[in-house]
Tab-separated table of C-alpha atoms and ligand atoms in Angstrom:
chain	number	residue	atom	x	y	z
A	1	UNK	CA	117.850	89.020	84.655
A	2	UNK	CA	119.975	86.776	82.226
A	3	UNK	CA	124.200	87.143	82.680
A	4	UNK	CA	124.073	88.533	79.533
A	5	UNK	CA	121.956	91.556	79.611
A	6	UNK	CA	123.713	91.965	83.467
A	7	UNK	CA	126.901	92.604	81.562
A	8	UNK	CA	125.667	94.853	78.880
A	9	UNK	CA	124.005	96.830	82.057
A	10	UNK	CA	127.255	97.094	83.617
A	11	UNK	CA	129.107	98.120	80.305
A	12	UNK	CA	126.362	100.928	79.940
A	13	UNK	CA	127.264	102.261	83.807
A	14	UNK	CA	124.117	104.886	83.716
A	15	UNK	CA	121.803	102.310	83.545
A	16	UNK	CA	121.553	101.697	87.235
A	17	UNK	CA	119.255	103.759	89.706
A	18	UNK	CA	120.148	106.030	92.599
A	19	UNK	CA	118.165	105.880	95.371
A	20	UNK	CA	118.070	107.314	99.165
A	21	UNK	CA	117.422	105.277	102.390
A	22	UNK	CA	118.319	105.468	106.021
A	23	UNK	CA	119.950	101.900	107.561
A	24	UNK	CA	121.290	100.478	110.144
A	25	UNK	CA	125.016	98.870	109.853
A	26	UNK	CA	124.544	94.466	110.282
A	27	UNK	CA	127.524	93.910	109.869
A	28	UNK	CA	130.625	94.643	107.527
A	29	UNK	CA	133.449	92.536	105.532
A	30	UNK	CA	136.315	93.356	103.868
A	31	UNK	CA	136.281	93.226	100.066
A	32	UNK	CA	139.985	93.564	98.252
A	33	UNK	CA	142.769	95.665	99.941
A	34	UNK	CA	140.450	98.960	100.758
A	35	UNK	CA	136.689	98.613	100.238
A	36	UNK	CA	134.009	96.684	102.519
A	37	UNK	CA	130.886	95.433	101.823
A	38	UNK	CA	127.949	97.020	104.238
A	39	UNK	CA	125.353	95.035	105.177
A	40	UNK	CA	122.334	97.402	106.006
A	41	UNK	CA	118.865	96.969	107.672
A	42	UNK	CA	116.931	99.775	105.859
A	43	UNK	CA	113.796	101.488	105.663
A	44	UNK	CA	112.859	101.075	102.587
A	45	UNK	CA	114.573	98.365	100.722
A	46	UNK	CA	115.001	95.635	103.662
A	47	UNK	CA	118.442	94.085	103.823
A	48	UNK	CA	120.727	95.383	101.518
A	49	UNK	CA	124.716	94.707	100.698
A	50	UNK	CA	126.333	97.599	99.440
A	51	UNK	CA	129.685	98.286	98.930
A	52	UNK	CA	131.580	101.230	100.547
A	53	UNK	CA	134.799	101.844	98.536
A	54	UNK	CA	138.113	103.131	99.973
A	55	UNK	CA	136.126	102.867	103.287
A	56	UNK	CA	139.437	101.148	105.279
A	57	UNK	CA	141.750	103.834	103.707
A	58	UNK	CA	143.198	106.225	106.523
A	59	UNK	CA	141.173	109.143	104.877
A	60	UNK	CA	138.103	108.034	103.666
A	61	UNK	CA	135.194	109.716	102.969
A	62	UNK	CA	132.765	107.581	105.331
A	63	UNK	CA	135.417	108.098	108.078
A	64	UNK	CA	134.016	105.787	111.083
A	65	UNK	CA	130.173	105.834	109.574
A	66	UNK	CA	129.911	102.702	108.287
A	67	UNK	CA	130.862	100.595	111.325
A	68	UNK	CA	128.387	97.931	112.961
A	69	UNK	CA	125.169	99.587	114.834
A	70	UNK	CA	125.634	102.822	112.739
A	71	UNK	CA	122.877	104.504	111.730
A	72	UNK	CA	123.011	106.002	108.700
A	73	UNK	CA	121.356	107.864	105.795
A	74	UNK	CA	122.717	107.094	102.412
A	75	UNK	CA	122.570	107.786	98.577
A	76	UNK	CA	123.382	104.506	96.885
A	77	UNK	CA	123.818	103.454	93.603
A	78	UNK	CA	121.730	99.942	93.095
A	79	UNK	CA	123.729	97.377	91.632
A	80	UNK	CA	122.744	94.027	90.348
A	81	UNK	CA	123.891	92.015	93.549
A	82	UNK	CA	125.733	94.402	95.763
A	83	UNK	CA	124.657	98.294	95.708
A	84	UNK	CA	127.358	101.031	96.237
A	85	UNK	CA	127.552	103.449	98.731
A	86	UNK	CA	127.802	106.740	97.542
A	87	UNK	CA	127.261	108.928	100.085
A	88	UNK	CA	126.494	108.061	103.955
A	89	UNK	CA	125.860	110.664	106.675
A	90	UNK	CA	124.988	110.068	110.566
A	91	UNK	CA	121.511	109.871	111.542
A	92	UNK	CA	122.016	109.951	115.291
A	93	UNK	CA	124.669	108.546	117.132
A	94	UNK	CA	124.665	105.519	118.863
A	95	UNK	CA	128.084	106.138	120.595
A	96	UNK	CA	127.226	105.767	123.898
A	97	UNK	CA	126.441	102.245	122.701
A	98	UNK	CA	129.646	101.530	121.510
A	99	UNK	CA	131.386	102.865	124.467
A	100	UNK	CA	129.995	100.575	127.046
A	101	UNK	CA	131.057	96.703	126.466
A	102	UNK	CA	127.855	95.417	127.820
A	103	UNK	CA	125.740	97.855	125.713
A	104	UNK	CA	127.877	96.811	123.171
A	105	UNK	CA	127.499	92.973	123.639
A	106	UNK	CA	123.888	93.406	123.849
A	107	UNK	CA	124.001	95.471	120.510
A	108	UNK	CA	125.510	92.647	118.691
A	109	UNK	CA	123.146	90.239	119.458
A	110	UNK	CA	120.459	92.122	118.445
A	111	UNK	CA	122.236	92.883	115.166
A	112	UNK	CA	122.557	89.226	114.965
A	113	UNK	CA	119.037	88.375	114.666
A	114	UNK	CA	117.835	90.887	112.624
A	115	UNK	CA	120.536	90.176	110.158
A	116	UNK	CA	119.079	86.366	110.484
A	117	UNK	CA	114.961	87.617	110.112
A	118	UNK	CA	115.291	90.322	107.386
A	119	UNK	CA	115.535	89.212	103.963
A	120	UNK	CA	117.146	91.137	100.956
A	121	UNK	CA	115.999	93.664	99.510
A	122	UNK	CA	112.192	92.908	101.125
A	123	UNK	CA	111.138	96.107	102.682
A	124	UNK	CA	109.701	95.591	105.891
A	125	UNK	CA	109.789	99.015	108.266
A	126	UNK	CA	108.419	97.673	110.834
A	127	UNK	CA	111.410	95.521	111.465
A	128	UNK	CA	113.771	98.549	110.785
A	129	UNK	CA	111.514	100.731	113.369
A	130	UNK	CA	111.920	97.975	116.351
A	131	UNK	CA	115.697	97.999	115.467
A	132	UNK	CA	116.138	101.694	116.188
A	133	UNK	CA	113.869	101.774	119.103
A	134	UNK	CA	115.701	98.830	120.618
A	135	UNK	CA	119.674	100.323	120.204
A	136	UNK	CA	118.250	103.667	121.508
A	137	UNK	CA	116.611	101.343	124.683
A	138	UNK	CA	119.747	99.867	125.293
A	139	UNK	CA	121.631	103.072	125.707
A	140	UNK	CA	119.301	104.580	127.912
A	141	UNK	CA	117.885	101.318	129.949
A	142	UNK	CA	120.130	98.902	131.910
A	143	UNK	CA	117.104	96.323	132.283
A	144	UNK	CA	117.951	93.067	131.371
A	145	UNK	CA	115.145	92.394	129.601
A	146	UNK	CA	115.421	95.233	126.892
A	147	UNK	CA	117.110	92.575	124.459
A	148	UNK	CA	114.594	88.945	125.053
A	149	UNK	CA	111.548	91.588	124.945
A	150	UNK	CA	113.049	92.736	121.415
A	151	UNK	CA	113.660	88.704	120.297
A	152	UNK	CA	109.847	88.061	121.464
A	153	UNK	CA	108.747	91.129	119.699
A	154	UNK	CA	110.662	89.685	116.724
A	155	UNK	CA	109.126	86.720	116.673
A	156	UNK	CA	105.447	88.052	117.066
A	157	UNK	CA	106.554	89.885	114.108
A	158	UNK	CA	107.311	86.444	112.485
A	159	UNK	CA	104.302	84.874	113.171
A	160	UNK	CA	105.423	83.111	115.838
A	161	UNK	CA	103.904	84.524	119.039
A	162	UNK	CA	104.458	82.082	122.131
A	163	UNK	CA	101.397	80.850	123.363
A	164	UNK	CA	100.924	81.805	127.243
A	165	UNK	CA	97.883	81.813	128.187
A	166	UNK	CA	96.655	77.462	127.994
A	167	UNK	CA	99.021	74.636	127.635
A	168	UNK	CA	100.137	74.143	124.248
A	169	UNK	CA	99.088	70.917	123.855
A	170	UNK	CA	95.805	70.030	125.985
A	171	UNK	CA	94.539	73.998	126.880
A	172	UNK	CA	94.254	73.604	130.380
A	173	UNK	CA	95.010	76.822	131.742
A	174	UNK	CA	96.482	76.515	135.547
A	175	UNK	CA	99.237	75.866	136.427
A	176	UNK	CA	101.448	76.327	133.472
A	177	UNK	CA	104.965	74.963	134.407
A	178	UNK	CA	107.396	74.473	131.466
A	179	UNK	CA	108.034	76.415	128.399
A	180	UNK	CA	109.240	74.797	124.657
A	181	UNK	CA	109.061	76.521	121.833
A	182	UNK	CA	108.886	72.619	119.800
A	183	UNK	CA	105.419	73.079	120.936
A	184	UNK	CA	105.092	76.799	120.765
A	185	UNK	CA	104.485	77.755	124.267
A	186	UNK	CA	103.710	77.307	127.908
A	187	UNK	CA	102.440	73.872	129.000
A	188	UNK	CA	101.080	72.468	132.423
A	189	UNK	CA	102.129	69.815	134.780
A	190	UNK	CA	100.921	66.698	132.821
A	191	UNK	CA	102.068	67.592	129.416
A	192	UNK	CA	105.397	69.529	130.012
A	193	UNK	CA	108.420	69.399	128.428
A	194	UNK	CA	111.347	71.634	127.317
A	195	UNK	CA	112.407	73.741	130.133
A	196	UNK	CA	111.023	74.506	133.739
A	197	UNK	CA	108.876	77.919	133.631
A	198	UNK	CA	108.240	79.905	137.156
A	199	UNK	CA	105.178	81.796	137.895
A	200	UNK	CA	106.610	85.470	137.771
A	201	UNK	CA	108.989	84.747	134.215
A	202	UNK	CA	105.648	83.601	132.999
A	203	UNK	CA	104.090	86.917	134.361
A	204	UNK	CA	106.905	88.874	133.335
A	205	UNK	CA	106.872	87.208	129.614
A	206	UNK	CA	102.553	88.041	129.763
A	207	UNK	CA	103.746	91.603	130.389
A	208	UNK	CA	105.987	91.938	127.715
A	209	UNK	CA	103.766	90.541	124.790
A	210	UNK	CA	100.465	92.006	126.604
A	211	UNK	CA	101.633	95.814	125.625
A	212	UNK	CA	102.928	95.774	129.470
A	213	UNK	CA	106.390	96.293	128.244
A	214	UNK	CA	107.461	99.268	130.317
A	215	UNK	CA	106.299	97.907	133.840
A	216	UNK	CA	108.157	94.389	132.443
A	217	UNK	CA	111.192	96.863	131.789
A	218	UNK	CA	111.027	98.455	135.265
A	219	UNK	CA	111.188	94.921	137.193
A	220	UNK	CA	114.346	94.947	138.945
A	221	UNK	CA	117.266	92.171	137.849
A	222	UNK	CA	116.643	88.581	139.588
A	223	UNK	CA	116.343	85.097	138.812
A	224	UNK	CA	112.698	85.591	136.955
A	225	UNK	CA	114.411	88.070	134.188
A	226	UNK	CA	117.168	85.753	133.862
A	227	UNK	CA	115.310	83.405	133.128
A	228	UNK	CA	112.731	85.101	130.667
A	229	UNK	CA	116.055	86.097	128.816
A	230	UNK	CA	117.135	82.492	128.837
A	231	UNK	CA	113.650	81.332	127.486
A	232	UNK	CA	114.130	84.478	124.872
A	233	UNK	CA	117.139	83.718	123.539
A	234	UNK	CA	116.220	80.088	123.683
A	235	UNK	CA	113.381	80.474	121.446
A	236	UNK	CA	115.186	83.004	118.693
A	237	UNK	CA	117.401	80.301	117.947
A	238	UNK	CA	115.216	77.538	117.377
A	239	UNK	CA	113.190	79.729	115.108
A	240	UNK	CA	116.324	80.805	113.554
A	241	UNK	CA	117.706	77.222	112.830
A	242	UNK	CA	113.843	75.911	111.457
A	243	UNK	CA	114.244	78.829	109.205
A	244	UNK	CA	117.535	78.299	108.040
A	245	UNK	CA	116.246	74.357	107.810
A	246	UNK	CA	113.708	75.070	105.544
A	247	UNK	CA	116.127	77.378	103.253
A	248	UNK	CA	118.308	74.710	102.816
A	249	UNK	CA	115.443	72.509	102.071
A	250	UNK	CA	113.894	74.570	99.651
A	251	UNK	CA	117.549	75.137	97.852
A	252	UNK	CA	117.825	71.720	97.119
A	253	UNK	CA	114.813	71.341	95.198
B	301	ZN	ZN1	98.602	70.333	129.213
């Protein structure tokens, strides 16, 4: 849309559309002394930043809805860059979450991704489902692996499934011993690289992508989830970074 017709849009005011979703809160920032801008995983509409104004008076009408890891439904007024939140009411609450500092920590970096994967305004449910499901798992599960078995998940979901079953880069298929996600996967004795990789986090990490993901969730805490949350994390941000790479290649063409 030109700047032009934007304007004459704006002047017009009824010209924009209304619409109903149900989001998760990214993140927030302030915009000007009282309003914020929301960014939202939803349902239907992908990412979205909307505005909530008057949400950091004393007495607003959002009250404490709107904060990170909310989960919200909303009526909002689609704007040309930024939407506006009309209305928001609780879905279910994730208190608990925001009670507990480790929930909480975990919470945020799960926030982080998705706000990294989803793109505006590109609806992709699937992404908002495995959001939910995972803030509800970390209230109600203390494994350690709730949050790496949501980043591998994530990156399935990207295309960009680990391979664990050969080494990456000649297919033998015993013993794998190192993982690097450069290469995409596990890789045996001759070829390795990246970092070391023990029999049970390479079990564990089988479990998680083989639709094993409760019995993975059940293993108790030790130096094998530890390290399948290290490889985990590991491998979100170098897909993260390539991605962000290739953005700022494509912008300067
Ligand atoms: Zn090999």
């Amino acid at each position: 849309m030109s700047g032009w017709r934007g304007v004459a849009h704006a002047r017009l005011g009824h010209v924009s559309r209304l619409y109903r979703d149900t989001g998760v809160v990214l993140r927030t920032y302030k915009l000007r002394e009282s309003d914020r801008i929301i960014v939202l995983m939803t349902e239907g509409h992908g990412k979205v930043r909307a505005v909530a104004k008057g949400v950091r008076k004393t007495h607003s009408k959002f009250g404490a809805r709107l904060e990170p890891m909310s989960h919200v439904r909303m009526l909002l007024h689609e704007g040309r860059e930024l939407d506006i939140v009309n209305q928001a009411e609780s879905v279910d609450s994730l208190a608990p979450l925001v009670a507990d500092l480790d929930h909480m920590t975990r919470g945020i970096s799960v926030l982080e991704a998705v706000d990294q994967m989803a793109l505006d305004r590109e609806p992709n449910p699937q992404l908002y489902r495995m959001l939910v499901g995972v803030l509800r798992t970390i209230s109600t599960n203390p494994s350690a692996l709730v949050v790496p078995a949501f980043f591998w998940k994530l990156l399935t979901l990207e295309g960009v499934r680990p391979e664990l079953d050969a080494c990456v880069r000649c297919g033998e298929t015993t013993p794998l011993v190192a993982f690097d996600m450069d290469h995409g996967g596990a890789l045996c004795r001759n070829c390795r690289s990246g970092a070391p990789l023990s029999a049970e986090a390479l079990e564990m990490m089988r479990m998680i992508l083989g639709g094993k993901l409760n019995a993975a969730l059940a293993a108790p805490s030790s130096s094998s989830t530890h390290e399948v949350a290290s490889h985990a994390t590991r491998a979100i941000e170098h897909h993260i970074e390539r991605r962000l790479r290739s953005v700022a290649v494509f912008e300067h063409h």
